[in-house]
Amino acid sequence: MSQYQVTSREETYTIYELTEPGTDSRVQVCPERGGIVIGCQLHGLELFYLDRETFENKTANIRGGNPILFPISGQLENRSYTWNGQTYEMANHGVARTAAWEVVGTNTEGEASITLLLRSDETTKQSFPFDFELIFTYALKDGELHTRQQYRNLTADQAMPFYAGFHPYFNVDSKKLSYHTDATRYLDYNDMIEKPFEGVFDLEGLVESVTLLDTKKSEISFPVAGGATVRLSYSDIFKYMVLWSVNGKPFVCVEPWMAMNSELNRQEELVMLEPNGTLDANLTISCQR
């Protein structure tokens, strides 16, 4: 058996599966539903929560997996923003998570990987008036999932504002978890008060998210169901870490974002990608049992 494999199968959608038998790891990707990873089994343990009903319903926002957030992370005030004097409406977390991505290649040499492409079109331009191209490669290697990202501004005459992120849902046994991070403060969106962070947080009973504000190291680790510890490491451009859950559901979301909620309204910490410019970033998910 090869060290790495990439296969596909037809369900409600086409599912691509990356496998690494030597580490008992597999990753499932659905290009049609926002280029999302819906399953992430590392060293024999499934890390991601997935509500299959929302996944299979083409009109529903997927509750689970690891949705891609672009060009915004989070919400906008009144679901709209103004740019160059014109007002645009945009749904929560942007346009990429509801778009169909194109498969441009797979690889089994040295890793199991799949590369996906999303280009702007008339639908995306109704909400985000820029020509862009996203190239994401999901790579499974040594029992780790790497998400290599390339953001390209194809607009020739103006910089493109954005703040991308991820929204991974992790299976947990408890909402009260110890997070290994160097953050010392967080913003509680339930009461909009900034508070000290002391390493342990309980999301039980909270409706809104909290955001870790002052991380210096681009990594965080925490326990998940099955007795494992998950570690996220990511590029420095992801400056904020968002924690969120839903009461009665066995998951927590630990989300690296480039900027905070409603940033396209404030326009103070936007990533401004120059015309014809490219930004590369990475997110790595690993676990220890």
PDB file of C-alpha atoms in Angstrom:
ATOM      1  CA  MET A   1       0.000   0.000   0.000  1.00  0.00           C
ATOM      2  CA  SER A   2       1.275   3.476  -0.907  1.00  0.00           C
ATOM      3  CA  GLN A   3       2.313   5.753   1.917  1.00  0.00           C
ATOM      4  CA  TYR A   4      -0.165   8.384   0.691  1.00  0.00           C
ATOM      5  CA  GLN A   5      -3.463   8.172  -1.181  1.00  0.00           C
ATOM      6  CA  VAL A   6      -6.037  10.573  -2.633  1.00  0.00           C
ATOM      7  CA  THR A   7      -9.421   9.138  -3.630  1.00  0.00           C
ATOM      8  CA  SER A   8     -12.885  10.488  -4.386  1.00  0.00           C
ATOM      9  CA  ARG A   9     -16.435   9.220  -4.001  1.00  0.00           C
ATOM     10  CA  GLU A  10     -19.920  10.434  -4.800  1.00  0.00           C
ATOM     11  CA  GLU A  11     -22.382  11.122  -1.994  1.00  0.00           C
ATOM     12  CA  THR A  12     -24.666  14.144  -1.876  1.00  0.00           C
ATOM     13  CA  TYR A  13     -21.526  15.880  -3.158  1.00  0.00           C
ATOM     14  CA  THR A  14     -18.155  14.721  -4.417  1.00  0.00           C
ATOM     15  CA  ILE A  15     -15.922  13.987  -1.433  1.00  0.00           C
ATOM     16  CA  TYR A  16     -12.145  13.772  -1.747  1.00  0.00           C
ATOM     17  CA  GLU A  17     -10.256  11.798   0.871  1.00  0.00           C
ATOM     18  CA  LEU A  18      -6.579  12.191   1.723  1.00  0.00           C
ATOM     19  CA  THR A  19      -5.160   9.208   3.594  1.00  0.00           C
ATOM     20  CA  GLU A  20      -1.893   8.394   5.312  1.00  0.00           C
ATOM     21  CA  PRO A  21      -2.192   4.757   6.459  1.00  0.00           C
ATOM     22  CA  GLY A  22       1.063   4.842   8.391  1.00  0.00           C
ATOM     23  CA  THR A  23      -0.343   7.340  10.900  1.00  0.00           C
ATOM     24  CA  ASP A  24      -3.993   6.187  10.680  1.00  0.00           C
ATOM     25  CA  SER A  25      -4.895   9.654   9.398  1.00  0.00           C
ATOM     26  CA  ARG A  26      -7.432  10.811   6.839  1.00  0.00           C
ATOM     27  CA  VAL A  27      -8.915  14.126   5.749  1.00  0.00           C
ATOM     28  CA  GLN A  28     -12.180  14.597   3.862  1.00  0.00           C
ATOM     29  CA  VAL A  29     -12.713  17.617   1.614  1.00  0.00           C
ATOM     30  CA  CYS A  30     -15.833  18.864  -0.190  1.00  0.00           C
ATOM     31  CA  PRO A  31     -14.927  21.423  -2.888  1.00  0.00           C
ATOM     32  CA  GLU A  32     -18.571  22.114  -3.829  1.00  0.00           C
ATOM     33  CA  ARG A  33     -19.519  23.291  -0.339  1.00  0.00           C
ATOM     34  CA  GLY A  34     -17.068  26.115   0.151  1.00  0.00           C
ATOM     35  CA  GLY A  35     -13.905  24.068  -0.231  1.00  0.00           C
ATOM     36  CA  ILE A  36     -14.488  22.808   3.294  1.00  0.00           C
ATOM     37  CA  VAL A  37     -12.704  20.073   5.215  1.00  0.00           C
ATOM     38  CA  ILE A  38     -15.526  18.059   6.785  1.00  0.00           C
ATOM     39  CA  GLY A  39     -13.427  15.382   8.473  1.00  0.00           C
ATOM     40  CA  CYS A  40      -9.986  15.427  10.072  1.00  0.00           C
ATOM     41  CA  GLN A  41      -8.884  12.121  11.577  1.00  0.00           C
ATOM     42  CA  LEU A  42      -5.327  12.314  12.905  1.00  0.00           C
ATOM     43  CA  HIS A  43      -3.624   9.313  14.519  1.00  0.00           C
ATOM     44  CA  GLY A  44      -6.938   7.449  14.555  1.00  0.00           C
ATOM     45  CA  LEU A  45      -8.984  10.180  16.254  1.00  0.00           C
ATOM     46  CA  GLU A  46     -11.657  12.235  14.486  1.00  0.00           C
ATOM     47  CA  LEU A  47     -11.142  15.821  15.610  1.00  0.00           C
ATOM     48  CA  PHE A  48     -13.960  17.611  13.787  1.00  0.00           C
ATOM     49  CA  TYR A  49     -17.612  17.829  14.704  1.00  0.00           C
ATOM     50  CA  LEU A  50     -20.023  17.744  11.758  1.00  0.00           C
ATOM     51  CA  ASP A  51     -23.779  18.212  11.656  1.00  0.00           C
ATOM     52  CA  ARG A  52     -24.468  16.185   8.518  1.00  0.00           C
ATOM     53  CA  GLU A  53     -27.969  17.615   8.080  1.00  0.00           C
ATOM     54  CA  THR A  54     -26.590  21.130   7.599  1.00  0.00           C
ATOM     55  CA  PHE A  55     -23.822  19.778   5.372  1.00  0.00           C
ATOM     56  CA  GLU A  56     -26.197  17.928   3.051  1.00  0.00           C
ATOM     57  CA  ASN A  57     -28.680  20.827   2.854  1.00  0.00           C
ATOM     58  CA  LYS A  58     -27.408  23.025   0.025  1.00  0.00           C
ATOM     59  CA  THR A  59     -29.160  26.104   1.417  1.00  0.00           C
ATOM     60  CA  ALA A  60     -27.911  25.733   5.006  1.00  0.00           C
ATOM     61  CA  ASN A  61     -24.749  27.104   6.539  1.00  0.00           C
ATOM     62  CA  ILE A  62     -22.621  24.110   7.484  1.00  0.00           C
ATOM     63  CA  ARG A  63     -22.345  23.580  11.227  1.00  0.00           C
ATOM     64  CA  GLY A  64     -19.090  21.675  11.493  1.00  0.00           C
ATOM     65  CA  GLY A  65     -15.821  20.876   9.765  1.00  0.00           C
ATOM     66  CA  ASN A  66     -13.564  23.839   9.070  1.00  0.00           C
ATOM     67  CA  PRO A  67     -15.307  26.539   7.002  1.00  0.00           C
ATOM     68  CA  ILE A  68     -13.137  29.035   5.095  1.00  0.00           C
ATOM     69  CA  LEU A  69     -13.819  32.663   6.002  1.00  0.00           C
ATOM     70  CA  PHE A  70     -13.136  35.221   3.240  1.00  0.00           C
ATOM     71  CA  PRO A  71     -13.090  38.153   2.636  1.00  0.00           C
ATOM     72  CA  ILE A  72     -14.361  38.730   6.181  1.00  0.00           C
ATOM     73  CA  SER A  73     -14.376  36.798   9.411  1.00  0.00           C
ATOM     74  CA  GLY A  74     -17.492  37.241  11.528  1.00  0.00           C
ATOM     75  CA  GLN A  75     -20.307  39.669  11.045  1.00  0.00           C
ATOM     76  CA  LEU A  76     -20.847  43.157   9.680  1.00  0.00           C
ATOM     77  CA  GLU A  77     -23.039  45.813  11.236  1.00  0.00           C
ATOM     78  CA  ASN A  78     -26.437  45.490   9.537  1.00  0.00           C
ATOM     79  CA  ARG A  79     -24.777  42.884   7.267  1.00  0.00           C
ATOM     80  CA  SER A  80     -23.341  45.693   5.130  1.00  0.00           C
ATOM     81  CA  TYR A  81     -20.328  47.967   4.652  1.00  0.00           C
ATOM     82  CA  THR A  82     -19.374  50.989   2.588  1.00  0.00           C
ATOM     83  CA  TRP A  83     -16.357  51.078   0.279  1.00  0.00           C
ATOM     84  CA  ASN A  84     -15.425  53.957  -2.048  1.00  0.00           C
ATOM     85  CA  GLY A  85     -18.781  55.566  -1.355  1.00  0.00           C
ATOM     86  CA  GLN A  86     -20.879  52.532  -2.265  1.00  0.00           C
ATOM     87  CA  THR A  87     -22.691  50.246   0.162  1.00  0.00           C
ATOM     88  CA  TYR A  88     -22.562  46.461  -0.231  1.00  0.00           C
ATOM     89  CA  GLU A  89     -24.370  43.694   1.613  1.00  0.00           C
ATOM     90  CA  MET A  90     -22.444  40.633   2.758  1.00  0.00           C
ATOM     91  CA  ALA A  91     -23.483  37.568   4.747  1.00  0.00           C
ATOM     92  CA  ASN A  92     -21.610  36.448   7.850  1.00  0.00           C
ATOM     93  CA  HIS A  93     -18.068  35.186   7.185  1.00  0.00           C
ATOM     94  CA  GLY A  94     -18.059  36.299   3.550  1.00  0.00           C
ATOM     95  CA  VAL A  95     -18.447  34.634   0.165  1.00  0.00           C
ATOM     96  CA  ALA A  96     -15.920  31.768   0.039  1.00  0.00           C
ATOM     97  CA  ARG A  97     -17.712  29.376   2.395  1.00  0.00           C
ATOM     98  CA  THR A  98     -20.828  29.201   0.182  1.00  0.00           C
ATOM     99  CA  ALA A  99     -19.029  29.026  -3.178  1.00  0.00           C
ATOM    100  CA  ALA A 100     -18.125  25.981  -5.239  1.00  0.00           C
ATOM    101  CA  TRP A 101     -14.343  25.608  -5.481  1.00  0.00           C
ATOM    102  CA  GLU A 102     -12.519  24.010  -8.404  1.00  0.00           C
ATOM    103  CA  VAL A 103     -10.131  21.100  -7.963  1.00  0.00           C
ATOM    104  CA  VAL A 104      -6.911  21.959  -9.798  1.00  0.00           C
ATOM    105  CA  GLY A 105      -4.704  19.103  -8.664  1.00  0.00           C
ATOM    106  CA  THR A 106      -3.954  16.227  -6.319  1.00  0.00           C
ATOM    107  CA  ASN A 107      -0.644  14.767  -5.179  1.00  0.00           C
ATOM    108  CA  THR A 108       0.639  11.631  -3.439  1.00  0.00           C
ATOM    109  CA  GLU A 109       4.388  12.327  -3.658  1.00  0.00           C
ATOM    110  CA  GLY A 110       5.674  13.012  -0.163  1.00  0.00           C
ATOM    111  CA  GLU A 111       2.186  13.889   1.104  1.00  0.00           C
ATOM    112  CA  ALA A 112      -1.482  13.406   0.324  1.00  0.00           C
ATOM    113  CA  SER A 113      -2.766  16.740  -0.925  1.00  0.00           C
ATOM    114  CA  ILE A 114      -5.472  18.443  -2.932  1.00  0.00           C
ATOM    115  CA  THR A 115      -5.336  21.965  -4.349  1.00  0.00           C
ATOM    116  CA  LEU A 116      -8.520  24.014  -4.765  1.00  0.00           C
ATOM    117  CA  LEU A 117      -9.172  27.266  -6.602  1.00  0.00           C
ATOM    118  CA  LEU A 118     -11.797  29.962  -6.148  1.00  0.00           C
ATOM    119  CA  ARG A 119     -12.014  32.980  -8.453  1.00  0.00           C
ATOM    120  CA  SER A 120     -14.264  35.980  -8.164  1.00  0.00           C
ATOM    121  CA  ASP A 121     -17.336  36.060 -10.388  1.00  0.00           C
ATOM    122  CA  GLU A 122     -20.466  38.121 -10.834  1.00  0.00           C
ATOM    123  CA  THR A 123     -22.023  36.579  -7.732  1.00  0.00           C
ATOM    124  CA  THR A 124     -19.090  37.390  -5.437  1.00  0.00           C
ATOM    125  CA  LYS A 125     -18.812  40.905  -6.884  1.00  0.00           C
ATOM    126  CA  GLN A 126     -22.331  41.721  -5.711  1.00  0.00           C
ATOM    127  CA  SER A 127     -20.947  41.581  -2.170  1.00  0.00           C
ATOM    128  CA  PHE A 128     -17.238  42.174  -2.724  1.00  0.00           C
ATOM    129  CA  PRO A 129     -16.340  44.287  -5.790  1.00  0.00           C
ATOM    130  CA  PHE A 130     -12.833  42.946  -6.356  1.00  0.00           C
ATOM    131  CA  ASP A 131     -11.192  40.495  -8.719  1.00  0.00           C
ATOM    132  CA  PHE A 132      -9.502  37.849  -6.588  1.00  0.00           C
ATOM    133  CA  GLU A 133      -8.146  34.337  -6.701  1.00  0.00           C
ATOM    134  CA  LEU A 134      -7.764  31.952  -3.763  1.00  0.00           C
ATOM    135  CA  ILE A 135      -5.571  28.858  -4.045  1.00  0.00           C
ATOM    136  CA  PHE A 136      -5.749  26.503  -1.060  1.00  0.00           C
ATOM    137  CA  THR A 137      -3.809  23.258  -0.692  1.00  0.00           C
ATOM    138  CA  TYR A 138      -4.824  20.764   1.976  1.00  0.00           C
ATOM    139  CA  ALA A 139      -1.864  18.508   2.705  1.00  0.00           C
ATOM    140  CA  LEU A 140      -1.777  15.492   5.030  1.00  0.00           C
ATOM    141  CA  LYS A 141       1.761  14.594   6.117  1.00  0.00           C
ATOM    142  CA  ASP A 142       3.194  12.939   9.236  1.00  0.00           C
ATOM    143  CA  GLY A 143      -0.220  12.911  10.877  1.00  0.00           C
ATOM    144  CA  GLU A 144      -0.717  16.672  10.491  1.00  0.00           C
ATOM    145  CA  LEU A 145      -3.110  18.686   8.318  1.00  0.00           C
ATOM    146  CA  HIS A 146      -1.548  21.700   6.615  1.00  0.00           C
ATOM    147  CA  THR A 147      -3.731  24.315   4.934  1.00  0.00           C
ATOM    148  CA  ARG A 148      -1.519  26.352   2.611  1.00  0.00           C
ATOM    149  CA  GLN A 149      -3.256  29.472   1.435  1.00  0.00           C
ATOM    150  CA  GLN A 150      -2.585  31.952  -1.332  1.00  0.00           C
ATOM    151  CA  TYR A 151      -4.688  35.110  -1.593  1.00  0.00           C
ATOM    152  CA  ARG A 152      -4.299  37.047  -4.860  1.00  0.00           C
ATOM    153  CA  ASN A 153      -5.653  40.473  -5.754  1.00  0.00           C
ATOM    154  CA  LEU A 154      -6.280  40.412  -9.503  1.00  0.00           C
ATOM    155  CA  THR A 155      -7.629  43.971  -9.475  1.00  0.00           C
ATOM    156  CA  ALA A 156      -5.138  46.077 -11.403  1.00  0.00           C
ATOM    157  CA  ASP A 157      -5.947  49.537 -10.086  1.00  0.00           C
ATOM    158  CA  GLN A 158      -6.726  49.281  -6.368  1.00  0.00           C
ATOM    159  CA  ALA A 159      -5.711  47.498  -3.198  1.00  0.00           C
ATOM    160  CA  MET A 160      -8.051  44.770  -1.951  1.00  0.00           C
ATOM    161  CA  PRO A 161      -9.231  44.863   1.693  1.00  0.00           C
ATOM    162  CA  PHE A 162      -9.888  41.602   3.500  1.00  0.00           C
ATOM    163  CA  TYR A 163      -9.399  39.690   6.738  1.00  0.00           C
ATOM    164  CA  ALA A 164      -9.632  35.950   6.277  1.00  0.00           C
ATOM    165  CA  GLY A 165      -9.957  33.250   8.900  1.00  0.00           C
ATOM    166  CA  PHE A 166     -11.020  29.717   9.749  1.00  0.00           C
ATOM    167  CA  HIS A 167     -13.882  28.292  11.812  1.00  0.00           C
ATOM    168  CA  PRO A 168     -12.898  24.745  12.880  1.00  0.00           C
ATOM    169  CA  TYR A 169     -15.369  22.787  15.031  1.00  0.00           C
ATOM    170  CA  PHE A 170     -13.657  20.402  17.470  1.00  0.00           C
ATOM    171  CA  ASN A 171     -15.292  17.480  19.284  1.00  0.00           C
ATOM    172  CA  VAL A 172     -15.094  17.980  23.063  1.00  0.00           C
ATOM    173  CA  ASP A 173     -16.402  16.353  26.224  1.00  0.00           C
ATOM    174  CA  SER A 174     -16.585  19.642  28.157  1.00  0.00           C
ATOM    175  CA  LYS A 175     -16.936  23.337  27.333  1.00  0.00           C
ATOM    176  CA  LYS A 176     -14.576  24.229  30.187  1.00  0.00           C
ATOM    177  CA  LEU A 177     -11.120  23.844  28.712  1.00  0.00           C
ATOM    178  CA  SER A 178      -7.563  24.856  29.433  1.00  0.00           C
ATOM    179  CA  TYR A 179      -6.025  26.732  26.503  1.00  0.00           C
ATOM    180  CA  HIS A 180      -2.244  26.835  26.233  1.00  0.00           C
ATOM    181  CA  THR A 181      -1.576  30.303  24.800  1.00  0.00           C
ATOM    182  CA  ASP A 182       0.301  33.439  25.788  1.00  0.00           C
ATOM    183  CA  ALA A 183      -2.853  35.600  25.603  1.00  0.00           C
ATOM    184  CA  THR A 184      -3.568  37.657  28.744  1.00  0.00           C
ATOM    185  CA  ARG A 185      -6.754  39.482  27.705  1.00  0.00           C
ATOM    186  CA  TYR A 186      -9.973  38.752  25.857  1.00  0.00           C
ATOM    187  CA  LEU A 187     -13.013  40.643  24.610  1.00  0.00           C
ATOM    188  CA  ASP A 188     -16.291  39.086  25.724  1.00  0.00           C
ATOM    189  CA  TYR A 189     -18.861  39.729  22.998  1.00  0.00           C
ATOM    190  CA  ASN A 190     -21.641  38.743  25.409  1.00  0.00           C
ATOM    191  CA  ASP A 191     -21.239  42.012  27.325  1.00  0.00           C
ATOM    192  CA  MET A 192     -18.575  43.810  25.222  1.00  0.00           C
ATOM    193  CA  ILE A 193     -16.208  44.014  28.200  1.00  0.00           C
ATOM    194  CA  GLU A 194     -12.474  43.362  27.974  1.00  0.00           C
ATOM    195  CA  LYS A 195     -11.360  40.916  30.672  1.00  0.00           C
ATOM    196  CA  PRO A 196      -8.184  39.166  31.861  1.00  0.00           C
ATOM    197  CA  PHE A 197      -7.523  35.708  30.422  1.00  0.00           C
ATOM    198  CA  GLU A 198      -6.035  33.205  32.847  1.00  0.00           C
ATOM    199  CA  GLY A 199      -5.759  30.142  30.642  1.00  0.00           C
ATOM    200  CA  VAL A 200      -9.025  28.340  31.400  1.00  0.00           C
ATOM    201  CA  PHE A 201     -12.315  29.253  29.785  1.00  0.00           C
ATOM    202  CA  ASP A 202     -15.836  27.858  30.062  1.00  0.00           C
ATOM    203  CA  LEU A 203     -18.047  28.476  27.003  1.00  0.00           C
ATOM    204  CA  GLU A 204     -21.049  26.741  28.582  1.00  0.00           C
ATOM    205  CA  GLY A 205     -24.061  29.058  28.633  1.00  0.00           C
ATOM    206  CA  LEU A 206     -22.522  31.753  26.442  1.00  0.00           C
ATOM    207  CA  VAL A 207     -24.333  32.810  23.281  1.00  0.00           C
ATOM    208  CA  GLU A 208     -21.708  35.027  21.697  1.00  0.00           C
ATOM    209  CA  SER A 209     -18.017  34.385  21.161  1.00  0.00           C
ATOM    210  CA  VAL A 210     -14.956  35.670  22.999  1.00  0.00           C
ATOM    211  CA  THR A 211     -11.779  36.856  21.296  1.00  0.00           C
ATOM    212  CA  LEU A 212      -8.238  36.493  22.650  1.00  0.00           C
ATOM    213  CA  LEU A 213      -6.615  39.861  22.043  1.00  0.00           C
ATOM    214  CA  ASP A 214      -2.887  39.897  22.649  1.00  0.00           C
ATOM    215  CA  THR A 215      -1.337  36.622  21.535  1.00  0.00           C
ATOM    216  CA  LYS A 216       2.300  36.930  20.476  1.00  0.00           C
ATOM    217  CA  LYS A 217       3.023  33.304  19.622  1.00  0.00           C
ATOM    218  CA  SER A 218       1.026  32.059  16.649  1.00  0.00           C
ATOM    219  CA  GLU A 219      -0.115  28.827  18.262  1.00  0.00           C
ATOM    220  CA  ILE A 220      -2.680  27.461  20.698  1.00  0.00           C
ATOM    221  CA  SER A 221      -3.347  24.003  22.127  1.00  0.00           C
ATOM    222  CA  PHE A 222      -6.276  22.528  24.072  1.00  0.00           C
ATOM    223  CA  PRO A 223      -7.825  19.151  25.004  1.00  0.00           C
ATOM    224  CA  VAL A 224     -10.482  17.492  22.844  1.00  0.00           C
ATOM    225  CA  ALA A 225     -12.703  14.407  23.090  1.00  0.00           C
ATOM    226  CA  GLY A 226     -10.826  11.115  23.094  1.00  0.00           C
ATOM    227  CA  GLY A 227      -8.092  12.206  25.466  1.00  0.00           C
ATOM    228  CA  ALA A 228      -6.001  14.070  22.906  1.00  0.00           C
ATOM    229  CA  THR A 229      -4.527  17.549  22.781  1.00  0.00           C
ATOM    230  CA  VAL A 230      -4.943  19.558  19.590  1.00  0.00           C
ATOM    231  CA  ARG A 231      -2.420  22.162  18.514  1.00  0.00           C
ATOM    232  CA  LEU A 232      -3.055  24.908  15.978  1.00  0.00           C
ATOM    233  CA  SER A 233      -0.067  26.754  14.554  1.00  0.00           C
ATOM    234  CA  TYR A 234      -0.523  29.458  11.951  1.00  0.00           C
ATOM    235  CA  SER A 235       1.012  32.413  10.165  1.00  0.00           C
ATOM    236  CA  ASP A 236       1.513  35.599  12.157  1.00  0.00           C
ATOM    237  CA  ILE A 237      -1.066  37.452  10.073  1.00  0.00           C
ATOM    238  CA  PHE A 238      -3.783  35.637  12.052  1.00  0.00           C
ATOM    239  CA  LYS A 239      -3.650  38.025  15.012  1.00  0.00           C
ATOM    240  CA  TYR A 240      -6.796  36.994  16.891  1.00  0.00           C
ATOM    241  CA  MET A 241      -8.203  33.751  18.257  1.00  0.00           C
ATOM    242  CA  VAL A 242     -11.973  33.412  18.588  1.00  0.00           C
ATOM    243  CA  LEU A 243     -13.621  30.882  20.935  1.00  0.00           C
ATOM    244  CA  TRP A 244     -17.277  29.956  20.415  1.00  0.00           C
ATOM    245  CA  SER A 245     -19.790  27.176  20.958  1.00  0.00           C
ATOM    246  CA  VAL A 246     -23.515  26.426  20.989  1.00  0.00           C
ATOM    247  CA  ASN A 247     -25.331  25.286  24.096  1.00  0.00           C
ATOM    248  CA  GLY A 248     -26.185  21.591  24.019  1.00  0.00           C
ATOM    249  CA  LYS A 249     -23.770  20.756  21.197  1.00  0.00           C
ATOM    250  CA  PRO A 250     -20.540  18.798  21.869  1.00  0.00           C
ATOM    251  CA  PHE A 251     -18.103  21.130  20.120  1.00  0.00           C
ATOM    252  CA  VAL A 252     -15.995  24.217  20.581  1.00  0.00           C
ATOM    253  CA  CYS A 253     -14.756  26.400  17.754  1.00  0.00           C
ATOM    254  CA  VAL A 254     -11.190  27.677  18.029  1.00  0.00           C
ATOM    255  CA  GLU A 255     -10.823  30.143  15.175  1.00  0.00           C
ATOM    256  CA  PRO A 256      -7.753  32.042  13.913  1.00  0.00           C
ATOM    257  CA  TRP A 257      -8.778  35.373  12.348  1.00  0.00           C
ATOM    258  CA  MET A 258      -6.760  38.131  10.680  1.00  0.00           C
ATOM    259  CA  ALA A 259      -8.886  40.874  12.260  1.00  0.00           C
ATOM    260  CA  MET A 260     -11.800  41.247  14.647  1.00  0.00           C
ATOM    261  CA  ASN A 261     -15.534  41.196  14.074  1.00  0.00           C
ATOM    262  CA  SER A 262     -16.941  44.061  11.929  1.00  0.00           C
ATOM    263  CA  GLU A 263     -13.485  45.202  10.812  1.00  0.00           C
ATOM    264  CA  LEU A 264     -14.775  46.055   7.330  1.00  0.00           C
ATOM    265  CA  ASN A 265     -17.019  48.601   9.080  1.00  0.00           C
ATOM    266  CA  ARG A 266     -14.195  50.079  11.220  1.00  0.00           C
ATOM    267  CA  GLN A 267     -11.485  49.793   8.542  1.00  0.00           C
ATOM    268  CA  GLU A 268      -8.612  50.125  11.027  1.00  0.00           C
ATOM    269  CA  GLU A 269      -6.841  46.730  10.790  1.00  0.00           C
ATOM    270  CA  LEU A 270      -7.709  45.566   7.316  1.00  0.00           C
ATOM    271  CA  VAL A 271      -5.238  43.542   5.296  1.00  0.00           C
ATOM    272  CA  MET A 272      -4.689  45.684   2.199  1.00  0.00           C
ATOM    273  CA  LEU A 273      -3.336  43.560  -0.629  1.00  0.00           C
ATOM    274  CA  GLU A 274      -1.732  45.669  -3.335  1.00  0.00           C
ATOM    275  CA  PRO A 275      -2.916  45.445  -6.969  1.00  0.00           C
ATOM    276  CA  ASN A 276      -1.775  42.162  -8.515  1.00  0.00           C
ATOM    277  CA  GLY A 277      -0.307  41.251  -5.131  1.00  0.00           C
ATOM    278  CA  THR A 278      -0.162  37.865  -3.408  1.00  0.00           C
ATOM    279  CA  LEU A 279      -0.310  36.890   0.257  1.00  0.00           C
ATOM    280  CA  ASP A 280       0.710  33.394   1.401  1.00  0.00           C
ATOM    281  CA  ALA A 281      -0.301  31.893   4.750  1.00  0.00           C
ATOM    282  CA  ASN A 282      -0.516  28.537   6.492  1.00  0.00           C
ATOM    283  CA  LEU A 283      -2.532  26.781   9.176  1.00  0.00           C
ATOM    284  CA  THR A 284      -1.402  23.472  10.677  1.00  0.00           C
ATOM    285  CA  ILE A 285      -3.569  21.187  12.828  1.00  0.00           C
ATOM    286  CA  SER A 286      -1.869  18.433  14.810  1.00  0.00           C
ATOM    287  CA  CYS A 287      -2.734  16.319  17.823  1.00  0.00           C
ATOM    288  CA  GLN A 288      -1.093  14.208  20.497  1.00  0.00           C
ATOM    289  CA  ARG A 289      -2.805  11.296  22.215  1.00  0.00           C
TER     290      ARG A 289
END
